[in-house]
Backbone as a chain_set.jsonl record, in Angstrom:
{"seq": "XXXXXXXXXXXXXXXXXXXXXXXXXXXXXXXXXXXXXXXXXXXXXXXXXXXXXXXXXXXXXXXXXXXXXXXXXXXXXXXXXXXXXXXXXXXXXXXXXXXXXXXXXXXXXXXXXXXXXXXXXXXXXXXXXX", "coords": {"N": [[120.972, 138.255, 111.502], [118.867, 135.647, 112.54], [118.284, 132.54, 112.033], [115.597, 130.381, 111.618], [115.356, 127.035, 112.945], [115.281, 124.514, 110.471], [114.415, 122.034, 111.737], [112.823, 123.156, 114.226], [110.716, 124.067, 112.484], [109.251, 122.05, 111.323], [108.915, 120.581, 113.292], [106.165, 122.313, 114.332], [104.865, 122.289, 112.143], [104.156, 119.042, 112.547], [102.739, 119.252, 114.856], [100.373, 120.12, 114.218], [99.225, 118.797, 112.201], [97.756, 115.818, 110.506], [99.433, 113.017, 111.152], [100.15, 109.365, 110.34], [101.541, 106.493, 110.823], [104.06, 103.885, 109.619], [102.515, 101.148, 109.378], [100.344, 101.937, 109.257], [99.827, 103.541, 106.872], [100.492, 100.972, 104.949], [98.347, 99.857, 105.426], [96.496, 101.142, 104.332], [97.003, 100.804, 101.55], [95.738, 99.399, 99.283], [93.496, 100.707, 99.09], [91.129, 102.018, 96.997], [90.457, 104.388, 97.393], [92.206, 106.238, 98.442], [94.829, 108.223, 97.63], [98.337, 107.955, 97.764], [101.011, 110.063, 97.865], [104.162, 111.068, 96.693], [106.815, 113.14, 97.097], [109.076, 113.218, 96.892], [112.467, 114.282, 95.296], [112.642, 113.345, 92.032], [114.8, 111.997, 91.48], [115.66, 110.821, 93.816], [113.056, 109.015, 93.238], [113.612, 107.478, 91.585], [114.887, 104.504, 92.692], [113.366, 103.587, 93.59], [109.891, 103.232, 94.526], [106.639, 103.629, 96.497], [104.146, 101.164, 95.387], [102.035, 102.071, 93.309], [101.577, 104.98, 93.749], [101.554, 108.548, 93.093], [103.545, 110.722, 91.187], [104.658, 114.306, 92.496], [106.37, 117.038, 92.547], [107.891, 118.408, 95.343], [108.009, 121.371, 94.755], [106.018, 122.171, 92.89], [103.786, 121.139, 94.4], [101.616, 122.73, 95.491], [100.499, 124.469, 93.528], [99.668, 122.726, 91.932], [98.017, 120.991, 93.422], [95.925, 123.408, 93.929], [92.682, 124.671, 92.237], [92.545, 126.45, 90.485], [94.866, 127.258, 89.894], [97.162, 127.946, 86.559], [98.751, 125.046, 86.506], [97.185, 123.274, 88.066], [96.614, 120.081, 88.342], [94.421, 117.747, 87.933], [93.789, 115.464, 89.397], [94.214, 115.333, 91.944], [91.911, 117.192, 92.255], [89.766, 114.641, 92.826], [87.515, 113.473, 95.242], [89.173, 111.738, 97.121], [91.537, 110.49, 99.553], [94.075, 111.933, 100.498], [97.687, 111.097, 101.041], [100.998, 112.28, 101.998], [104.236, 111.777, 100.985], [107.903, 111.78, 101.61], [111.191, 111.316, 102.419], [112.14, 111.11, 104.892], [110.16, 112.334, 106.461], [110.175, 114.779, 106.789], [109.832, 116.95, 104.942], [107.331, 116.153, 103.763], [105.927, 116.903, 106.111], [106.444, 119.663, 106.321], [105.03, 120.277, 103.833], [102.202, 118.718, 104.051], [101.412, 120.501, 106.081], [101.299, 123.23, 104.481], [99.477, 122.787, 102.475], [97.353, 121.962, 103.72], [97.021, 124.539, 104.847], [95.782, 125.881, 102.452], [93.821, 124.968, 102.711], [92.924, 121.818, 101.562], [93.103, 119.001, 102.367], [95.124, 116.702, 103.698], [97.275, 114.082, 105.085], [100.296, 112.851, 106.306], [102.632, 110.297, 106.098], [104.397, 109.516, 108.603], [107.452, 108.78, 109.079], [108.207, 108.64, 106.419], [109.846, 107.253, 103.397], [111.775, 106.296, 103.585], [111.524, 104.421, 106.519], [109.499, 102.74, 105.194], [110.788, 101.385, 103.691], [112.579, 100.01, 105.503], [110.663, 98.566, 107.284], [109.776, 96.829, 105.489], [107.902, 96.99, 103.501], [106.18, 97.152, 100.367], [107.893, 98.032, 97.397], [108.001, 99.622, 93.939], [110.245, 99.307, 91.321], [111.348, 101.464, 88.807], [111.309, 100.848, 85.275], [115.257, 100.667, 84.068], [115.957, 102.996, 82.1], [117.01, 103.403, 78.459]], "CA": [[119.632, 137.715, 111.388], [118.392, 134.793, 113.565], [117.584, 131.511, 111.113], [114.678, 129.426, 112.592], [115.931, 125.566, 112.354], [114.1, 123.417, 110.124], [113.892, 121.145, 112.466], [111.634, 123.603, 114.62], [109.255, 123.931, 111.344], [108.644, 120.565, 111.238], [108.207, 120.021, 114.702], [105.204, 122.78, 114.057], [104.039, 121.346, 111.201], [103.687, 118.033, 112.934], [101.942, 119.701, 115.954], [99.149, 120.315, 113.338], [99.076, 118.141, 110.977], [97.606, 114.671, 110.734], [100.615, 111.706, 110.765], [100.573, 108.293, 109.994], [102.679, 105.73, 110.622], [103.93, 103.049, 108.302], [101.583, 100.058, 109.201], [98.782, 102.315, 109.058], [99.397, 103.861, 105.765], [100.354, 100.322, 104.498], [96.744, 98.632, 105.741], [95.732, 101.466, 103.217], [97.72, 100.447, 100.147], [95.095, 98.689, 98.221], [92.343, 101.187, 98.984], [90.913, 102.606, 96.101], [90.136, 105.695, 97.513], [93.324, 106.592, 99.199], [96.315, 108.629, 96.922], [99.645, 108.669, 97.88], [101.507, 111.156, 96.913], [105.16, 110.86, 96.438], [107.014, 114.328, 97.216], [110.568, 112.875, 96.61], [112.623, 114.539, 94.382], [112.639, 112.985, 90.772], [115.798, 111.134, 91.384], [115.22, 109.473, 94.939], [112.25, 107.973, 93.416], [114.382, 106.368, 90.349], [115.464, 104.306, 93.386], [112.57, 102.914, 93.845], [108.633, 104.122, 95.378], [105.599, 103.118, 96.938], [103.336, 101.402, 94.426], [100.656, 102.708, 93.04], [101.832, 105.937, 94.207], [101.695, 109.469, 92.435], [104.79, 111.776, 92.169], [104.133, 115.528, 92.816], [107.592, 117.198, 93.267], [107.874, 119.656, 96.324], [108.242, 122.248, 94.608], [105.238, 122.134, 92.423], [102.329, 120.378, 94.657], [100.995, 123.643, 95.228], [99.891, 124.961, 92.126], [99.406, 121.412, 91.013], [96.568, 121.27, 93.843], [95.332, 124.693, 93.744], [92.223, 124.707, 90.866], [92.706, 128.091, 89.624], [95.919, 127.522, 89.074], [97.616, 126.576, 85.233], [99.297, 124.417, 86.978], [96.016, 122.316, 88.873], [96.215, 118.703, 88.244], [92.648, 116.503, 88.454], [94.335, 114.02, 90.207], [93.831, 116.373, 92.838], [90.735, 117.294, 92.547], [88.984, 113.645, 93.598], [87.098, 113.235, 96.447], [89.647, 110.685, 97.721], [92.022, 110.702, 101.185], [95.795, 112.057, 100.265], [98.553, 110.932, 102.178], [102.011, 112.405, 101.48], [105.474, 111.089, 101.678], [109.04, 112.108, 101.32], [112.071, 110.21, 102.605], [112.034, 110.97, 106.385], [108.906, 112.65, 107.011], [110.348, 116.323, 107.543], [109.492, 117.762, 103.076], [106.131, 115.729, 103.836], [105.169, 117.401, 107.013], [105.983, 120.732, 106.137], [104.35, 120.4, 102.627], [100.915, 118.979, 104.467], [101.045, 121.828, 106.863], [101.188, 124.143, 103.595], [98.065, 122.325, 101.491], [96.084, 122.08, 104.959], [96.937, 126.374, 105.177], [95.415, 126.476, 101.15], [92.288, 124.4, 102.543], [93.22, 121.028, 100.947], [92.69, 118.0, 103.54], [95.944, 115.763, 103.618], [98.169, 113.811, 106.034], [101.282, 112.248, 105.822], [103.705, 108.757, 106.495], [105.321, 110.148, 109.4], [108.701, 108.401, 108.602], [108.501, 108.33, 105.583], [109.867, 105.761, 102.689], [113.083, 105.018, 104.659], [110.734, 103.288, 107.062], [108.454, 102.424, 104.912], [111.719, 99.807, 103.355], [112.879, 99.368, 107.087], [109.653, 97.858, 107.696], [109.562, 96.038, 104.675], [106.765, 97.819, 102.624], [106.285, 97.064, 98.873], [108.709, 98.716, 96.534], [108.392, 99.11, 92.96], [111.642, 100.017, 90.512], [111.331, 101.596, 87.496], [112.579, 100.326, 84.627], [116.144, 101.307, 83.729], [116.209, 103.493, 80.737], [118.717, 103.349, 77.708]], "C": [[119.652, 136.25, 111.842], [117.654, 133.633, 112.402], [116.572, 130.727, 112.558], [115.299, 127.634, 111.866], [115.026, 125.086, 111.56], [113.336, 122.423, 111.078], [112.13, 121.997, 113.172], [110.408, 123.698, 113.691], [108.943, 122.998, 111.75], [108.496, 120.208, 112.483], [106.696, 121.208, 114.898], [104.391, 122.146, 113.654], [103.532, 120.439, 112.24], [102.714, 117.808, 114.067], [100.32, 119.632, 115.571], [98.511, 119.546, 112.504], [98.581, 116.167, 111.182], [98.806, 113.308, 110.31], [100.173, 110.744, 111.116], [101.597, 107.539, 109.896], [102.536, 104.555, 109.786], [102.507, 102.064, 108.214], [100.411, 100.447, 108.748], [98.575, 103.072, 107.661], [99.527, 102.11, 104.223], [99.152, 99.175, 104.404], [96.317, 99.774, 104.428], [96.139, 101.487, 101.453], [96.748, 100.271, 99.13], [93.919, 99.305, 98.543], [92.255, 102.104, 98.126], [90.396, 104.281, 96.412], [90.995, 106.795, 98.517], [94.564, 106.997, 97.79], [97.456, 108.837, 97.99], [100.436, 109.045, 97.154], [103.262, 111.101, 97.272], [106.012, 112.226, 95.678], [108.427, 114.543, 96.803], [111.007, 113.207, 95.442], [112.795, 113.499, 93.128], [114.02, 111.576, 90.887], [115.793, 110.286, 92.904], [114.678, 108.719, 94.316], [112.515, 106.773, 92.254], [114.383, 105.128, 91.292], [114.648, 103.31, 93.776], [110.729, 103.553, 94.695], [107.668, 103.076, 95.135], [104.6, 102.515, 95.692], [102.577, 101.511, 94.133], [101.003, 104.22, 93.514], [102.14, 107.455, 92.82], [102.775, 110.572, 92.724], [104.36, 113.213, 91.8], [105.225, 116.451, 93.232], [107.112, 118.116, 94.3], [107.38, 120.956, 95.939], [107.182, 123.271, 93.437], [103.876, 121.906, 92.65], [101.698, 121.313, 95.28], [100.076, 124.235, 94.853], [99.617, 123.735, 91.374], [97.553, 120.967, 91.999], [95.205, 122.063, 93.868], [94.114, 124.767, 91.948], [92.284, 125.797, 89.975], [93.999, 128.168, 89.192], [96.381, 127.026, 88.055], [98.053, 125.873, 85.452], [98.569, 122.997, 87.197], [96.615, 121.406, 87.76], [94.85, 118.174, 88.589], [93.173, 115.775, 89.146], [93.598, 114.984, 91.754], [92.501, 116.851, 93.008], [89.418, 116.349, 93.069], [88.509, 113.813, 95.048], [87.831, 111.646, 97.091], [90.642, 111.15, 98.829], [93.133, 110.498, 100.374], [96.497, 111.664, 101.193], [100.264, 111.078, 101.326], [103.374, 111.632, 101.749], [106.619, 111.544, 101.018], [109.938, 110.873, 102.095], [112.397, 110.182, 104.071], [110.518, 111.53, 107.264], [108.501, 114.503, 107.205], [109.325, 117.189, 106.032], [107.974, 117.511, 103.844], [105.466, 116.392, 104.9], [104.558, 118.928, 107.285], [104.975, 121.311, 104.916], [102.354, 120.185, 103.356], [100.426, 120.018, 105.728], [100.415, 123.206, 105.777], [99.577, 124.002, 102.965], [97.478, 122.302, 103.087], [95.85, 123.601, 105.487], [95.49, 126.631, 103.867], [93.67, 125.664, 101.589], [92.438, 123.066, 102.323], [93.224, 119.517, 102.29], [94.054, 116.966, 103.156], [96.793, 115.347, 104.2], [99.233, 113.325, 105.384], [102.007, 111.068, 106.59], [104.623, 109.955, 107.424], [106.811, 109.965, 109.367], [109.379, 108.2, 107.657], [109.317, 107.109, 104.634], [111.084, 105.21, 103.312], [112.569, 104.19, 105.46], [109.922, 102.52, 106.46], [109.676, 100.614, 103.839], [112.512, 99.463, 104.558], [111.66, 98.458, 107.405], [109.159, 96.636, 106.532], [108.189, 96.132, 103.738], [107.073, 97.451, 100.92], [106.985, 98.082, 98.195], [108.535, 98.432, 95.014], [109.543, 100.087, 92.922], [111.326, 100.222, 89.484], [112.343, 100.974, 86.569], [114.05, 100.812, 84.024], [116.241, 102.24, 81.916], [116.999, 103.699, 79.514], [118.793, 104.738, 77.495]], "O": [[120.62, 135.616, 111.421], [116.535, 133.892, 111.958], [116.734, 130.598, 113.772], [115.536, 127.279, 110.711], [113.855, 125.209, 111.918], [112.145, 122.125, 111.162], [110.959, 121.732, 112.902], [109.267, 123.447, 114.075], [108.208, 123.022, 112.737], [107.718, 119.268, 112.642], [106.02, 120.808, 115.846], [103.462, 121.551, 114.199], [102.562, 120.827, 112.891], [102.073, 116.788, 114.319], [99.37, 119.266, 116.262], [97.338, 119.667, 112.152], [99.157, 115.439, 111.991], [98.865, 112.806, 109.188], [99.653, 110.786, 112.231], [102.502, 107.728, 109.084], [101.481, 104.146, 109.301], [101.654, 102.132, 107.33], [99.593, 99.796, 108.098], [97.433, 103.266, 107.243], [98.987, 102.064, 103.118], [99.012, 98.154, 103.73], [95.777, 99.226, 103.467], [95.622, 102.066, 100.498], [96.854, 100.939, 98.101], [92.973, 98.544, 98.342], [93.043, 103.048, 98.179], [90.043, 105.109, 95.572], [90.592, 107.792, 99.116], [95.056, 106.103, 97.1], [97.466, 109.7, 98.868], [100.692, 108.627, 96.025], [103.451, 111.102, 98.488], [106.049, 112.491, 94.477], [108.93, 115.614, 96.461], [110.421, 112.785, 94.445], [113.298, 112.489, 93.621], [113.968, 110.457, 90.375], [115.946, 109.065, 92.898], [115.168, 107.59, 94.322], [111.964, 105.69, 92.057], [113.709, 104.289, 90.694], [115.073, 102.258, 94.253], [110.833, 104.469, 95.511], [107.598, 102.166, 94.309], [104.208, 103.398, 94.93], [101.804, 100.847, 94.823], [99.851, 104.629, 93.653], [102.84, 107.284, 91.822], [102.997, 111.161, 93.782], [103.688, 113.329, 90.776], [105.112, 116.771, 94.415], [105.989, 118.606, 94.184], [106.533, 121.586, 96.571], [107.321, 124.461, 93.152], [102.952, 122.154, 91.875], [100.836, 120.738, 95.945], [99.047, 124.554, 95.449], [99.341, 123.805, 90.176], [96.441, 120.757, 91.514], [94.026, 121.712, 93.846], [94.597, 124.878, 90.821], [92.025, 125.8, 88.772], [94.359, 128.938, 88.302], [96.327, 125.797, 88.008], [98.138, 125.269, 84.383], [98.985, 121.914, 86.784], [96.996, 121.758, 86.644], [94.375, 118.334, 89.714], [92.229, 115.282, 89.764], [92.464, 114.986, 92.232], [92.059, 116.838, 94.157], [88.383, 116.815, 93.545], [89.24, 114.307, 95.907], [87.164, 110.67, 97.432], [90.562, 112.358, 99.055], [93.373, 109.489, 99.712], [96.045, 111.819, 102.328], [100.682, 110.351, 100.425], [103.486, 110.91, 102.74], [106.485, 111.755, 99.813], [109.494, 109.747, 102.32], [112.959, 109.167, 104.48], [110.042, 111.173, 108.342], [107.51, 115.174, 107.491], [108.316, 117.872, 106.21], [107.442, 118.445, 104.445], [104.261, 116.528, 104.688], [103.54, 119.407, 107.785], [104.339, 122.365, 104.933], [101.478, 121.044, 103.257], [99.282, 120.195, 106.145], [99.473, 123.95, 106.049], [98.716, 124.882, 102.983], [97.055, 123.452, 103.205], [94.941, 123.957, 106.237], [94.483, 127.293, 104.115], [92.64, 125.794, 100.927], [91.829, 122.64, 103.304], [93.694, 119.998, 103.321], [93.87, 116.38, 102.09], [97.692, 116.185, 104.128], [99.3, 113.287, 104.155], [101.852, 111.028, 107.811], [105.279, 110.919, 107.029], [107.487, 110.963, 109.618], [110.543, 107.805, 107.584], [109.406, 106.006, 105.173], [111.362, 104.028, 103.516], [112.997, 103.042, 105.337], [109.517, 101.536, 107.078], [109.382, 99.454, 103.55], [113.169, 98.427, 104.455], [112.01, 97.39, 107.907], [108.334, 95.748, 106.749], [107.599, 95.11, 103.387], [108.198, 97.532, 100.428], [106.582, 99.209, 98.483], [108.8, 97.3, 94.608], [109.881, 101.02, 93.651], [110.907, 99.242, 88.867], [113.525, 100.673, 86.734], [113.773, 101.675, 83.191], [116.624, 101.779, 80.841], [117.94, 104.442, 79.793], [119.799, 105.23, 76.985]]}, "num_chains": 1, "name": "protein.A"}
């Protein structure tokens, strides 16, 4: 049996899907009607993430969007402009290919947060926990 690369997904996805690059999701930082969504597993984002940013693991933002499901989150349900992000761009591209299949309107940081601290983008750190 014949695997399809990831890579090729995500070069799909991205065929389709609306991307953003850093500067342009960082002119929208401080707009109140802009979520980003923060796709990175649980322990990348110890590490540090975008701030103001909402986390949504992979593996959940789904059924966390979806209103019928027990799952749905409100966050989700606003009439505000999503923009996703993972740590290179690939999770994030195939994830807004998925929510733009279910109906759901949302682009993503094409390079995600490695560029987004290559470029020198605001970082918070959580605080360390005892």
């Amino acid at each position: 049996m014949a695997i399809t690369p990831v890579s090729e997904m995500v070069a799909a996805a991205r065929a389709r899907i609306e991307e953003l690059d850093t500067a342009a999701v960082m002119a929208l930082l401080d707009d109140p009607d802009v979520v980003i969504v923060d796709i990175r597993d649980v322990r990348e984002r110890k590490n540090g993430y975008i701030p103001g940013s909402i986390h949504a693991p992979r593996g959940m933002i789904e059924f966390w969007v979806d209103p019928a499901s027990p799952y749905h989150k409100p966050v989700f349900a606003q009439d505000k402009r999503f923009i996703l992000h993972c740590a290179s761009g690939w999770r994030s591209a195939l994830t807004v290919a998925a929510l733009n299949d279910m109906g759901f309107a949302a682009a993503h940081l094409r390079d995600g947060f490695s560029d987004w601290t290559a470029q020198s983008g605001p970082v918070e750190v959580p605080a360390p926990r005892d």
